[in-house]
Amino acid sequence: MERDQDSCGTQLIDGNGVFNVEGLDNFSKITKLSQCGLSYAIVAIMGPQSSGKSTLLNHLFHTNFREMDAIRGRSQTTKGIWMAKCVGIEPFTIAMDLEGTDGRERGEDDTAFEKQSALFALAVADIVLINMWCHDIGREQAANKPLLKTVFQAMMRLFSPRKTTLLFVIRDKTRTPLEYLEPILREDIQKIWATVTKPEAHKSTPLSEFFNVEVTALSSYEEKEEQFEREVAELRQRFFHSISPGGLAGDRQGVVPASGFSFSAQQIWKIIKENKDLDLPAHKVMVATVRCEEIANEKLRCLSSDQGWLALEEAVQAGPVSGFGKKLSSILEFYLSEYENEAIYFDEGVRNAKQQQLESRALDVVHHAYVTMLGHLRSKALESFKTRLEQSLHKGEGFAASVRACAQSCMVEFDKGCEDASIRQANWDASKVREKLHRDIEAHAASVRSTMLTEMIAKYEKQLTDMLSGPVEALFEAGENDAWTSIRKLLKRETEVAVSEFSTAVASFELDKPTIDTMVQNLREYGRNVVEKKAREEAGKVLIRMKDRFTTIFNHDNDSMPRVWTGKEDIRAITKDARSASLKILSTLAAIRLDEKSDDIENVLFSSLSDGTVSVPSSKDRSIGASSDSLASSTWKEVSPKATLLTPVQCKSLWRQFKAETEYSVTQAISAQEAHKRSNNWLPPPWAIVAMVVLGFNEFMVLLRNPLYLLVLFVVYLLSKALWVQMDITGEFRNGALPGILSISSRLLPTVMNLLRRLAEEAQGRPTPEAPMQQSFSFQNNRNQTQLNPTSSTIPESSVSSSCISSTDSEYSSPNLMHRRSTKISEEEFS
C-alpha cells in the first residue's frame, strides 16, 4: 500500500505535554480544515504500547504515522499525540494517534499522561478506536482492563459528557467467531463501568447514555497480511459519511465548528493539564465566544479597509451621494453575511450575540458618514428653501403662503433624501435632524420676515416724513391762526393713508392681531413724532420766523408791494399789526397742539406782551406793553411739560430780543417819513411869494423897459442854473434847511471859481484835463452817497431822482468841493 503524503502528519502534543499551537494552525491552513464547518470528524486510537495502533491507522486512513520496527525490538514509537488527515475519506476526517499505555519508557508517569490523553481524546474525538488483543478478552488481569477503566474515569470528569462511539478493534483474532467474543467483551465492559466511581447524578446512568459500543475484529497483520488488508478495507468503508445519520458518529452532540477546533483543542488540553474538570457545554460556549469574537473583529477590520466603503466615505464628505443608503447597506450586508457563514456552526446564542455586537460596531463605524449625509441633506434643503422663498417673493406672492409652500416642499425633499440614505441594518432616527431643519427654516423665515417688515416700516416712515415735514414747516412759516388745526388734519390724513397701505401690505405676513395693532400704533406714533420733531425745530428758529414775519408785514403793503414811506402811512398801526403777527407765531410755536385741547397761551401772550403802543426812537420808553407776572413761570396752564416747546419765561425773553432787533426798522421808517416831508417843503410859503410879487413889481417893470438888464438877468439865470445843478441845491435841503444853507455856503465860492475857470478855458479853445477826473470823482462820490444811505427802502422816490440828477450833473463840481461835500454829508448823516 502506498502512503499518501497529503495526510500532513503533525505532532499535536509532544511527550512532555506541550501543545503544538503553530503546528496545529499550519495543519489547518494546509488541509483547509477551517472551511469545513461542522462537516468533519475526528477519530482517535487508544491502546497498549506496541499494539499496532499506528499501523492500523496507516492502513485504515492512508496516513503516514511512524510505525514500530519489529526487527529492532518492541519499544515506544509514538510519543504524545499525533494527528493527520485521513486521505480519501468523506467527510473531512482527522486521525489522532495517542501514545500507547503501559509503556516502560514513561514509568510511573504513565498513568497520569494516560488519563490526560484519554480525557483529551474523549473530549475532542467523535470515534475512539480501542486497540486490544484478542487473547485478552475474558481475562481478569488483561492489559485492556486498566485502559477501559481509564477511559470511563476520564468520561466522568466531563461535566456534561458527550456521546462518543467506542469502536473496539480486536487484533489477531483466532478461530473463535466474533459472535462469541463480542458478548464476552461487552460483559467485561459492563463490569468495568460498574466499578467506576460515578457522580451522584450518574450513579444509575447506563453505559449506553455515554457510549455507542461497536466491536470489530482483524486478522494478524504479520501472519495474514492479505486478509488483514481486506478486513481493513471493509472497515474503512464504515468511516465514509460517519457523521451522517446511521453512521458511526451519526448521533454525536456538541460539535465544535472546524474553524474553532484549534482554539478548542488548546483550551481543552490547558484545562486537562491544570487537572480541572472539563465542562464541555461551557467549553463549547467559550470556544464559540472566542471564535465568534475573532470572526467579528476580522470582518470589522475588513469593513474598515473596504475600498467601496472608503470611496463612499470620501464621497459623502464632499456632498450628498445618491443611493447612499443602498450602497452602504450592501457593504454591511456583505460582511454580516460573511460573519454568519463562518460562525454558523457555533453556539446559536453566542453567535447571535456576537452578530449583534458586530452589527452595532459596524454601524458605529459608518454612523458618522450617515450623520454627514443627513447634514448635507439638511443644508441642501435649507438652501433650497432660501432660493425658493426668494423667487416666490420676487413673484409678488404672499410671505406666509410662500413660507408654507416652500417649507413643505423642502421638508418633503428632505424626507425623500433621508429615505434614500436610510440603512437596512439600522433603525436610525432622523427626527432630530428634521427638527433642526425645521428650526432653521423657521429661523430663516423669521429673519426674512423681520428684514421685510423693517424695510416696509422704514418705507412708510419715510413716506410719512416726506409727506409731513415740508407741509408742517410751511404751515409754521405761514403762521396762520389755524396752523395747528391744519397740521392735525394733515397728520390724520397722511397717517391714515400710510396706515391703510401698511395694513394691506402686512396682511400677507399673517401676523396675529396684537402684533399688527402694535405696528400700526407705532406707525401712528412715528407720524406724530415727525410733527413734534418739526415743531421743536421750528421752535428753535422762532425768533427768525418772527423777524421774517415782522419784516414782511412792515415793509410790504396789502398787495405785497414794497412800502414807500411818503408820510401818509400810519407807522404805529403797521408796527402793531406786524408785531401781532409775530406774536401769533410765537404763540403758535409755544406748545404742541395735536390733541385738540384748548389753552390760553395766545391770550396770555397778547395780554402780557402787546398793549397797543408803538415804540418811538426816544430815550424814555422803547417797548410795547409791560411785563406781566403771568409769564414769570416755567409751565403753561393746561399744557403738559412734554407738549411745551417754549416756556413762558422763554417767550418773554424772546419777545424782548425780538423787539430790540426790530426797533431799528421802525426808527428808520419814522426817519424816512420825516425826511420825505421836509424834502417836499423846500419852496417859500405862498404868502411870501405873493409879497415878493407885489414888492418887486417896480423892479420887474424896470427890467422890461431896459433890455440890457434882461441880458444880465439871463446870464445870471444861466449861472444860477449851473450852480443849482452843480451844487444839488434840492439834495442839500433834503436833510433840512439849516444843514442845506451851511453846506451851500461852504461850497459856493469854490463852485463859482470852478465855473469861471472852465468858461475861460473853453473860450481859449483848450479842453480841461480835469474833466475825466471830475467825472470819476463824481461817480465815486455818488456811489459813496448811495452806500451811506442805510434805509434805501424808506427813502422817497423824489429823493432818489434828485440823487440821480445830482450824479448826472456832478461834472460841474470841482474835486475839492465834491470831497468836502461828501465828507459833510457823511458827518451829517451819522450825527
PDB file of C-alpha atoms in Angstrom, residues 445-609:
ATOM      1  CA  ALA A 445     -38.233  82.794   7.641  1.00  0.00           C
ATOM      2  CA  ALA A 446     -38.284  84.887  10.820  1.00  0.00           C
ATOM      3  CA  SER A 447     -35.124  86.683   9.712  1.00  0.00           C
ATOM      4  CA  VAL A 448     -36.542  87.414   6.258  1.00  0.00           C
ATOM      5  CA  ARG A 449     -39.853  88.451   7.806  1.00  0.00           C
ATOM      6  CA  SER A 450     -38.062  90.774  10.223  1.00  0.00           C
ATOM      7  CA  THR A 451     -35.995  92.291   7.411  1.00  0.00           C
ATOM      8  CA  MET A 452     -39.012  92.791   5.162  1.00  0.00           C
ATOM      9  CA  LEU A 453     -41.083  94.260   7.969  1.00  0.00           C
ATOM     10  CA  THR A 454     -38.229  96.576   8.900  1.00  0.00           C
ATOM     11  CA  GLU A 455     -37.883  97.714   5.295  1.00  0.00           C
ATOM     12  CA  MET A 456     -41.643  98.120   4.990  1.00  0.00           C
ATOM     13  CA  ILE A 457     -41.879 100.112   8.202  1.00  0.00           C
ATOM     14  CA  ALA A 458     -38.923 102.244   7.106  1.00  0.00           C
ATOM     15  CA  LYS A 459     -40.637 102.827   3.762  1.00  0.00           C
ATOM     16  CA  TYR A 460     -43.856 104.080   5.322  1.00  0.00           C
ATOM     17  CA  GLU A 461     -41.980 106.055   7.954  1.00  0.00           C
ATOM     18  CA  LYS A 462     -40.065 107.788   5.158  1.00  0.00           C
ATOM     19  CA  GLN A 463     -43.351 108.345   3.369  1.00  0.00           C
ATOM     20  CA  LEU A 464     -44.752 109.983   6.494  1.00  0.00           C
ATOM     21  CA  THR A 465     -41.603 112.043   6.912  1.00  0.00           C
ATOM     22  CA  ASP A 466     -41.748 113.276   3.312  1.00  0.00           C
ATOM     23  CA  MET A 467     -45.468 113.992   3.447  1.00  0.00           C
ATOM     24  CA  LEU A 468     -45.374 115.760   6.806  1.00  0.00           C
ATOM     25  CA  SER A 469     -42.044 117.591   7.162  1.00  0.00           C
ATOM     26  CA  GLY A 470     -42.427 120.024   4.269  1.00  0.00           C
ATOM     27  CA  PRO A 471     -46.102 120.899   4.747  1.00  0.00           C
ATOM     28  CA  VAL A 472     -45.719 121.257   8.515  1.00  0.00           C
ATOM     29  CA  GLU A 473     -42.748 123.575   8.066  1.00  0.00           C
ATOM     30  CA  ALA A 474     -44.730 125.622   5.548  1.00  0.00           C
ATOM     31  CA  LEU A 475     -47.681 125.879   7.924  1.00  0.00           C
ATOM     32  CA  PHE A 476     -45.448 127.022  10.753  1.00  0.00           C
ATOM     33  CA  GLU A 477     -43.745 129.505   8.449  1.00  0.00           C
ATOM     34  CA  ALA A 478     -47.096 130.869   7.308  1.00  0.00           C
ATOM     35  CA  GLY A 479     -48.114 131.383  10.936  1.00  0.00           C
ATOM     36  CA  GLU A 480     -51.844 131.276  10.244  1.00  0.00           C
ATOM     37  CA  ASN A 481     -54.336 131.298  13.082  1.00  0.00           C
ATOM     38  CA  ASP A 482     -55.443 127.759  12.327  1.00  0.00           C
ATOM     39  CA  ALA A 483     -51.913 126.363  11.834  1.00  0.00           C
ATOM     40  CA  TRP A 484     -52.308 123.570  14.377  1.00  0.00           C
ATOM     41  CA  THR A 485     -55.765 122.709  13.074  1.00  0.00           C
ATOM     42  CA  SER A 486     -54.322 122.334   9.586  1.00  0.00           C
ATOM     43  CA  ILE A 487     -51.408 120.301  10.978  1.00  0.00           C
ATOM     44  CA  ARG A 488     -53.788 117.958  12.793  1.00  0.00           C
ATOM     45  CA  LYS A 489     -55.817 117.437   9.656  1.00  0.00           C
ATOM     46  CA  LEU A 490     -52.655 116.885   7.634  1.00  0.00           C
ATOM     47  CA  LEU A 491     -51.305 114.424  10.214  1.00  0.00           C
ATOM     48  CA  LYS A 492     -54.563 112.499  10.349  1.00  0.00           C
ATOM     49  CA  ARG A 493     -54.919 112.331   6.567  1.00  0.00           C
ATOM     50  CA  GLU A 494     -51.360 111.239   5.831  1.00  0.00           C
ATOM     51  CA  THR A 495     -51.268 108.847   8.765  1.00  0.00           C
ATOM     52  CA  GLU A 496     -54.484 107.160   7.662  1.00  0.00           C
ATOM     53  CA  VAL A 497     -53.142 106.808   4.136  1.00  0.00           C
ATOM     54  CA  ALA A 498     -49.891 105.276   5.384  1.00  0.00           C
ATOM     55  CA  VAL A 499     -51.686 103.001   7.879  1.00  0.00           C
ATOM     56  CA  SER A 500     -54.109 101.806   5.211  1.00  0.00           C
ATOM     57  CA  GLU A 501     -51.319 100.970   2.760  1.00  0.00           C
ATOM     58  CA  PHE A 502     -49.229  99.382   5.519  1.00  0.00           C
ATOM     59  CA  SER A 503     -52.138  97.222   6.727  1.00  0.00           C
ATOM     60  CA  THR A 504     -52.726  95.980   3.195  1.00  0.00           C
ATOM     61  CA  ALA A 505     -49.057  95.177   2.703  1.00  0.00           C
ATOM     62  CA  VAL A 506     -48.610  93.480   6.090  1.00  0.00           C
ATOM     63  CA  ALA A 507     -51.678  91.277   5.655  1.00  0.00           C
ATOM     64  CA  SER A 508     -49.650  88.796   3.579  1.00  0.00           C
ATOM     65  CA  PHE A 509     -47.463  88.077   6.626  1.00  0.00           C
ATOM     66  CA  GLU A 510     -50.482  86.693   8.510  1.00  0.00           C
ATOM     67  CA  LEU A 511     -49.342  88.147  11.799  1.00  0.00           C
ATOM     68  CA  ASP A 512     -51.528  87.990  14.878  1.00  0.00           C
ATOM     69  CA  LYS A 513     -53.809  90.935  15.507  1.00  0.00           C
ATOM     70  CA  PRO A 514     -51.984  92.282  18.609  1.00  0.00           C
ATOM     71  CA  THR A 515     -48.730  92.410  16.652  1.00  0.00           C
ATOM     72  CA  ILE A 516     -50.331  94.247  13.720  1.00  0.00           C
ATOM     73  CA  ASP A 517     -52.078  96.646  16.104  1.00  0.00           C
ATOM     74  CA  THR A 518     -48.754  97.358  17.803  1.00  0.00           C
ATOM     75  CA  MET A 519     -47.036  98.037  14.476  1.00  0.00           C
ATOM     76  CA  VAL A 520     -49.878 100.309  13.330  1.00  0.00           C
ATOM     77  CA  GLN A 521     -49.775 102.175  16.609  1.00  0.00           C
ATOM     78  CA  ASN A 522     -46.012 102.586  16.273  1.00  0.00           C
ATOM     79  CA  LEU A 523     -46.525 103.987  12.772  1.00  0.00           C
ATOM     80  CA  ARG A 524     -49.092 106.467  14.087  1.00  0.00           C
ATOM     81  CA  GLU A 525     -46.748 107.485  16.861  1.00  0.00           C
ATOM     82  CA  TYR A 526     -43.942 107.892  14.346  1.00  0.00           C
ATOM     83  CA  GLY A 527     -46.048 110.334  12.313  1.00  0.00           C
ATOM     84  CA  ARG A 528     -46.854 112.240  15.483  1.00  0.00           C
ATOM     85  CA  ASN A 529     -43.170 112.260  16.413  1.00  0.00           C
ATOM     86  CA  VAL A 530     -42.303 113.679  12.981  1.00  0.00           C
ATOM     87  CA  VAL A 531     -44.658 116.589  13.592  1.00  0.00           C
ATOM     88  CA  GLU A 532     -43.388 117.079  17.128  1.00  0.00           C
ATOM     89  CA  LYS A 533     -39.780 116.982  15.979  1.00  0.00           C
ATOM     90  CA  LYS A 534     -40.529 119.503  13.254  1.00  0.00           C
ATOM     91  CA  ALA A 535     -42.343 121.687  15.769  1.00  0.00           C
ATOM     92  CA  ARG A 536     -39.314 121.607  18.075  1.00  0.00           C
ATOM     93  CA  GLU A 537     -37.049 122.510  15.162  1.00  0.00           C
ATOM     94  CA  GLU A 538     -39.292 125.432  14.270  1.00  0.00           C
ATOM     95  CA  ALA A 539     -39.435 126.476  17.923  1.00  0.00           C
ATOM     96  CA  GLY A 540     -35.652 126.723  17.845  1.00  0.00           C
ATOM     97  CA  LYS A 541     -35.988 129.118  14.868  1.00  0.00           C
ATOM     98  CA  VAL A 542     -38.973 131.062  16.217  1.00  0.00           C
ATOM     99  CA  LEU A 543     -37.053 134.328  16.535  1.00  0.00           C
ATOM    100  CA  ILE A 544     -36.052 134.160  12.863  1.00  0.00           C
ATOM    101  CA  ARG A 545     -39.636 133.380  11.881  1.00  0.00           C
ATOM    102  CA  MET A 546     -40.926 136.287  13.949  1.00  0.00           C
ATOM    103  CA  LYS A 547     -38.472 138.746  12.409  1.00  0.00           C
ATOM    104  CA  ASP A 548     -39.246 137.467   8.905  1.00  0.00           C
ATOM    105  CA  ARG A 549     -42.965 137.892   9.532  1.00  0.00           C
ATOM    106  CA  PHE A 550     -42.425 141.354  11.002  1.00  0.00           C
ATOM    107  CA  THR A 551     -40.272 142.420   8.055  1.00  0.00           C
ATOM    108  CA  THR A 552     -42.763 141.042   5.544  1.00  0.00           C
ATOM    109  CA  ILE A 553     -45.750 142.877   7.018  1.00  0.00           C
ATOM    110  CA  PHE A 554     -43.888 146.062   7.975  1.00  0.00           C
ATOM    111  CA  ASN A 555     -42.147 146.611   4.634  1.00  0.00           C
ATOM    112  CA  HIS A 556     -44.957 145.464   2.324  1.00  0.00           C
ATOM    113  CA  ASP A 557     -48.495 146.692   1.826  1.00  0.00           C
ATOM    114  CA  ASN A 558     -51.614 144.589   1.491  1.00  0.00           C
ATOM    115  CA  ASP A 559     -50.794 143.949  -2.168  1.00  0.00           C
ATOM    116  CA  SER A 560     -47.348 142.638  -1.215  1.00  0.00           C
ATOM    117  CA  MET A 561     -45.713 145.651  -2.853  1.00  0.00           C
ATOM    118  CA  PRO A 562     -42.690 147.294  -1.198  1.00  0.00           C
ATOM    119  CA  ARG A 563     -43.849 150.064   1.103  1.00  0.00           C
ATOM    120  CA  VAL A 564     -42.677 153.717   0.406  1.00  0.00           C
ATOM    121  CA  TRP A 565     -42.752 155.975   3.417  1.00  0.00           C
ATOM    122  CA  THR A 566     -44.393 159.138   1.993  1.00  0.00           C
ATOM    123  CA  GLY A 567     -45.692 160.479   5.277  1.00  0.00           C
ATOM    124  CA  LYS A 568     -49.236 159.262   4.763  1.00  0.00           C
ATOM    125  CA  GLU A 569     -48.665 155.814   6.387  1.00  0.00           C
ATOM    126  CA  ASP A 570     -49.694 155.059   9.988  1.00  0.00           C
ATOM    127  CA  ILE A 571     -46.437 153.592  11.267  1.00  0.00           C
ATOM    128  CA  ARG A 572     -47.930 152.909  14.677  1.00  0.00           C
ATOM    129  CA  ALA A 573     -50.733 150.742  13.278  1.00  0.00           C
ATOM    130  CA  ILE A 574     -48.412 148.996  10.834  1.00  0.00           C
ATOM    131  CA  THR A 575     -45.955 148.203  13.620  1.00  0.00           C
ATOM    132  CA  LYS A 576     -48.732 146.906  15.812  1.00  0.00           C
ATOM    133  CA  ASP A 577     -50.032 144.633  13.061  1.00  0.00           C
ATOM    134  CA  ALA A 578     -46.544 143.321  12.268  1.00  0.00           C
ATOM    135  CA  ARG A 579     -45.800 142.659  15.931  1.00  0.00           C
ATOM    136  CA  SER A 580     -49.174 141.000  16.444  1.00  0.00           C
ATOM    137  CA  ALA A 581     -48.455 138.663  13.534  1.00  0.00           C
ATOM    138  CA  SER A 582     -45.039 137.873  15.003  1.00  0.00           C
ATOM    139  CA  LEU A 583     -46.563 137.331  18.424  1.00  0.00           C
ATOM    140  CA  LYS A 584     -49.055 134.985  16.794  1.00  0.00           C
ATOM    141  CA  ILE A 585     -46.153 132.888  15.502  1.00  0.00           C
ATOM    142  CA  LEU A 586     -44.665 132.860  18.993  1.00  0.00           C
ATOM    143  CA  SER A 587     -47.919 131.649  20.491  1.00  0.00           C
ATOM    144  CA  THR A 588     -48.254 129.010  17.782  1.00  0.00           C
ATOM    145  CA  LEU A 589     -44.810 127.585  18.487  1.00  0.00           C
ATOM    146  CA  ALA A 590     -45.056 127.829  22.252  1.00  0.00           C
ATOM    147  CA  ALA A 591     -46.677 124.377  22.609  1.00  0.00           C
ATOM    148  CA  ILE A 592     -47.606 121.247  20.665  1.00  0.00           C
ATOM    149  CA  ARG A 593     -51.347 121.106  19.999  1.00  0.00           C
ATOM    150  CA  LEU A 594     -52.026 117.711  18.443  1.00  0.00           C
ATOM    151  CA  ASP A 595     -54.700 116.607  20.928  1.00  0.00           C
ATOM    152  CA  GLU A 596     -57.265 119.350  20.186  1.00  0.00           C
ATOM    153  CA  LYS A 597     -57.086 120.631  23.742  1.00  0.00           C
ATOM    154  CA  SER A 598     -57.759 124.310  24.264  1.00  0.00           C
ATOM    155  CA  ASP A 599     -55.227 126.561  26.004  1.00  0.00           C
ATOM    156  CA  ASP A 600     -54.809 130.231  26.859  1.00  0.00           C
ATOM    157  CA  ILE A 601     -51.258 130.667  25.608  1.00  0.00           C
ATOM    158  CA  GLU A 602     -52.247 133.139  22.888  1.00  0.00           C
ATOM    159  CA  ASN A 603     -54.406 135.219  25.232  1.00  0.00           C
ATOM    160  CA  VAL A 604     -51.719 135.246  27.886  1.00  0.00           C
ATOM    161  CA  LEU A 605     -49.033 136.319  25.430  1.00  0.00           C
ATOM    162  CA  PHE A 606     -51.166 139.063  23.859  1.00  0.00           C
ATOM    163  CA  SER A 607     -52.361 140.357  27.192  1.00  0.00           C
ATOM    164  CA  SER A 608     -48.865 140.323  28.653  1.00  0.00           C
ATOM    165  CA  LEU A 609     -46.712 141.440  25.731  1.00  0.00           C
TER     166      LEU A 609
END
